[in-house]
Short mmCIF file of C-alpha atoms in Angstrom, two decimals:
data_model
loop_
_atom_site.label_atom_id
_atom_site.label_comp_id
_atom_site.label_asym_id
_atom_site.label_seq_id
_atom_site.Cartn_x
_atom_site.Cartn_y
_atom_site.Cartn_z
CA MET A 129 27.71 10.34 -22.96
CA ARG A 130 27.33 9.44 -19.27
CA GLN A 131 25.13 12.47 -18.68
CA GLU A 132 22.83 11.40 -21.53
CA VAL A 133 22.60 7.87 -20.10
CA LEU A 134 21.65 9.21 -16.67
CA GLN A 135 19.07 11.57 -18.16
CA ALA A 136 17.54 8.81 -20.28
CA CYS A 137 17.40 6.34 -17.37
CA ARG A 138 15.91 8.80 -14.89
CA ASP A 139 14.49 11.99 -16.38
CA SER A 140 12.80 11.00 -19.62
CA PRO A 141 8.98 10.99 -19.58
CA ILE A 142 8.90 7.18 -19.51
CA ALA A 143 11.75 6.75 -16.99
CA GLY A 144 9.69 7.51 -13.89
CA HIS A 145 11.94 10.05 -12.11
CA LEU A 146 13.30 7.33 -9.83
CA GLY A 147 15.16 7.58 -6.54
CA ILE A 148 18.81 6.70 -6.02
CA ASN A 149 18.49 2.93 -5.56
CA ALA A 150 16.09 2.37 -8.45
CA THR A 151 18.19 4.60 -10.72
CA LYS A 152 21.35 2.67 -9.77
CA LYS A 153 19.63 -0.59 -10.57
CA ARG A 154 18.35 0.66 -13.93
CA VAL A 155 21.63 2.25 -15.03
CA CYS A 156 23.88 -0.60 -13.81
CA SER A 157 21.72 -3.24 -15.50
CA ARG A 158 22.42 -1.69 -18.92
CA PHE A 159 25.70 0.23 -18.65
CA SER A 160 29.08 0.10 -16.96
CA TRP A 161 31.88 2.60 -16.44
CA PRO A 162 34.34 3.39 -13.66
CA GLY A 163 32.62 5.36 -10.89
CA ILE A 164 29.09 4.62 -12.13
CA ILE A 165 27.62 4.40 -8.61
CA ARG A 166 29.21 7.72 -7.60
CA ASP A 167 27.91 9.35 -10.77
CA VAL A 168 24.35 8.07 -10.22
CA ASN A 169 24.37 9.24 -6.59
CA LYS A 170 25.64 12.69 -7.58
CA TYR A 171 23.17 12.99 -10.46
CA VAL A 172 20.09 12.04 -8.41
CA LYS A 173 21.12 14.19 -5.43
CA SER A 174 21.58 17.20 -7.72
CA CYS A 175 17.96 16.97 -8.92
CA ASP A 176 16.10 20.16 -7.95
CA VAL A 177 12.88 18.24 -7.20
CA ILE A 178 14.74 15.91 -4.84
CA GLN A 179 16.50 18.84 -3.16
CA ARG A 180 13.19 20.64 -2.59
CA ASN A 181 11.24 17.64 -1.32
CA CYS A 182 13.69 15.17 0.17
CA ASN A 183 13.76 15.02 3.98
CA LYS A 184 10.84 17.42 4.14
CA LEU A 185 8.50 16.18 6.84
CA PRO A 186 4.98 17.53 6.85
CA ASN A 187 4.09 19.72 9.82
CA LEU A 188 1.12 17.78 11.10
CA PRO A 189 -0.29 18.12 14.59
CA ILE A 190 0.04 15.14 16.89
CA GLN A 191 -3.17 13.18 16.86
CA ILE A 192 -4.34 11.35 19.92
CA ALA A 193 -6.36 8.25 19.15
CA ASP A 194 -9.60 7.69 20.99
CA ILE A 195 -9.62 4.85 23.49
CA ILE A 196 -12.01 2.26 22.18
CA ASP A 197 -13.18 -0.08 24.91
CA LYS A 198 -16.87 -0.70 24.20
CA PRO A 199 -18.20 -3.32 21.80
CA PHE A 200 -19.24 -1.93 18.42
CA ASP A 201 -17.69 1.52 19.07
CA ASN A 202 -15.33 0.90 16.15
CA VAL A 203 -15.95 -1.94 13.72
CA ALA A 204 -14.01 -2.76 10.56
CA ILE A 205 -15.89 -4.71 7.89
CA ASP A 206 -14.60 -6.04 4.59
CA ILE A 207 -15.45 -8.55 1.90
CA VAL A 208 -12.69 -10.81 0.61
CA GLY A 209 -13.06 -12.38 -2.82
CA PRO A 210 -14.02 -13.64 -5.23
CA MET A 211 -11.98 -16.74 -4.48
CA MET A 212 -12.00 -20.27 -5.76
CA MET A 213 -15.37 -21.84 -4.96
CA SER A 214 -15.38 -24.01 -1.82
CA ASP A 215 -17.08 -27.39 -1.56
CA SER A 216 -20.09 -25.62 -0.05
CA LYS A 217 -20.21 -23.16 -3.01
CA ASN A 218 -18.82 -20.15 -1.11
CA ARG A 219 -16.70 -17.64 -3.06
CA PHE A 220 -16.48 -14.69 -0.63
CA ILE A 221 -15.71 -14.05 3.04
CA LEU A 222 -17.37 -11.34 5.12
CA THR A 223 -14.84 -10.20 7.72
CA LEU A 224 -15.61 -8.14 10.80
CA PHE A 225 -13.26 -6.88 13.49
CA ASP A 226 -14.52 -5.19 16.65
CA ALA A 227 -11.75 -2.89 17.92
CA GLY A 228 -13.40 -2.53 21.34
CA THR A 229 -13.32 -6.24 22.13
CA ARG A 230 -10.64 -7.21 19.57
CA TRP A 231 -13.03 -9.91 18.35
CA PRO A 232 -12.59 -11.09 14.75
CA GLU A 233 -15.24 -12.84 12.67
CA ALA A 234 -15.05 -14.42 9.23
CA VAL A 235 -18.25 -15.65 7.58
CA PRO A 236 -18.29 -17.53 4.27
CA LEU A 237 -20.64 -16.18 1.59
CA LYS A 238 -21.95 -17.65 -1.64
CA SER A 239 -22.58 -14.18 -3.07
CA ILE A 240 -22.37 -10.55 -2.04
CA SER A 241 -25.95 -9.55 -2.66
CA LYS A 242 -27.58 -7.01 -0.37
CA GLN A 243 -29.90 -9.64 1.10
CA MET A 244 -27.06 -12.09 1.78
CA LEU A 245 -24.98 -9.40 3.51
CA LEU A 246 -27.90 -8.23 5.67
CA THR A 247 -28.72 -11.79 6.66
CA ARG A 248 -25.14 -12.67 7.56
CA PHE A 249 -24.37 -9.35 9.24
CA SER A 250 -27.42 -9.71 11.48
CA THR A 251 -25.90 -12.88 12.97
CA PHE A 252 -23.11 -10.91 14.66
CA SER A 253 -23.85 -10.29 18.31
CA LEU A 254 -22.25 -9.22 21.57
CA ASP A 255 -22.46 -12.71 23.06
#
């Protein structure tokens, strides 16, 4: 019976093939027997997928990041929203971060139309 419980809580198509901690939580929230934690640990660790993939680090080459020290060499831009409308009717925020100078900007926007973005983006400068 315990084996069937473990299979149902971890290996069924709707169970999610969980790791040890999530499987413990799922099994212990519905069932109880002496040694349940030991049984869950043993069951999950005996999984062939876990044995093949656990502790397997990808062999990736070390990557050296470029040194960014000039303005506008690397810029991150994002739009946050929609949010609750402000008193001045803004619902979005245009954010910009210049990695070279570490300068952040946040500009409120009423909309995210192409014209609005071009107008607001053109106000950023090196000053």
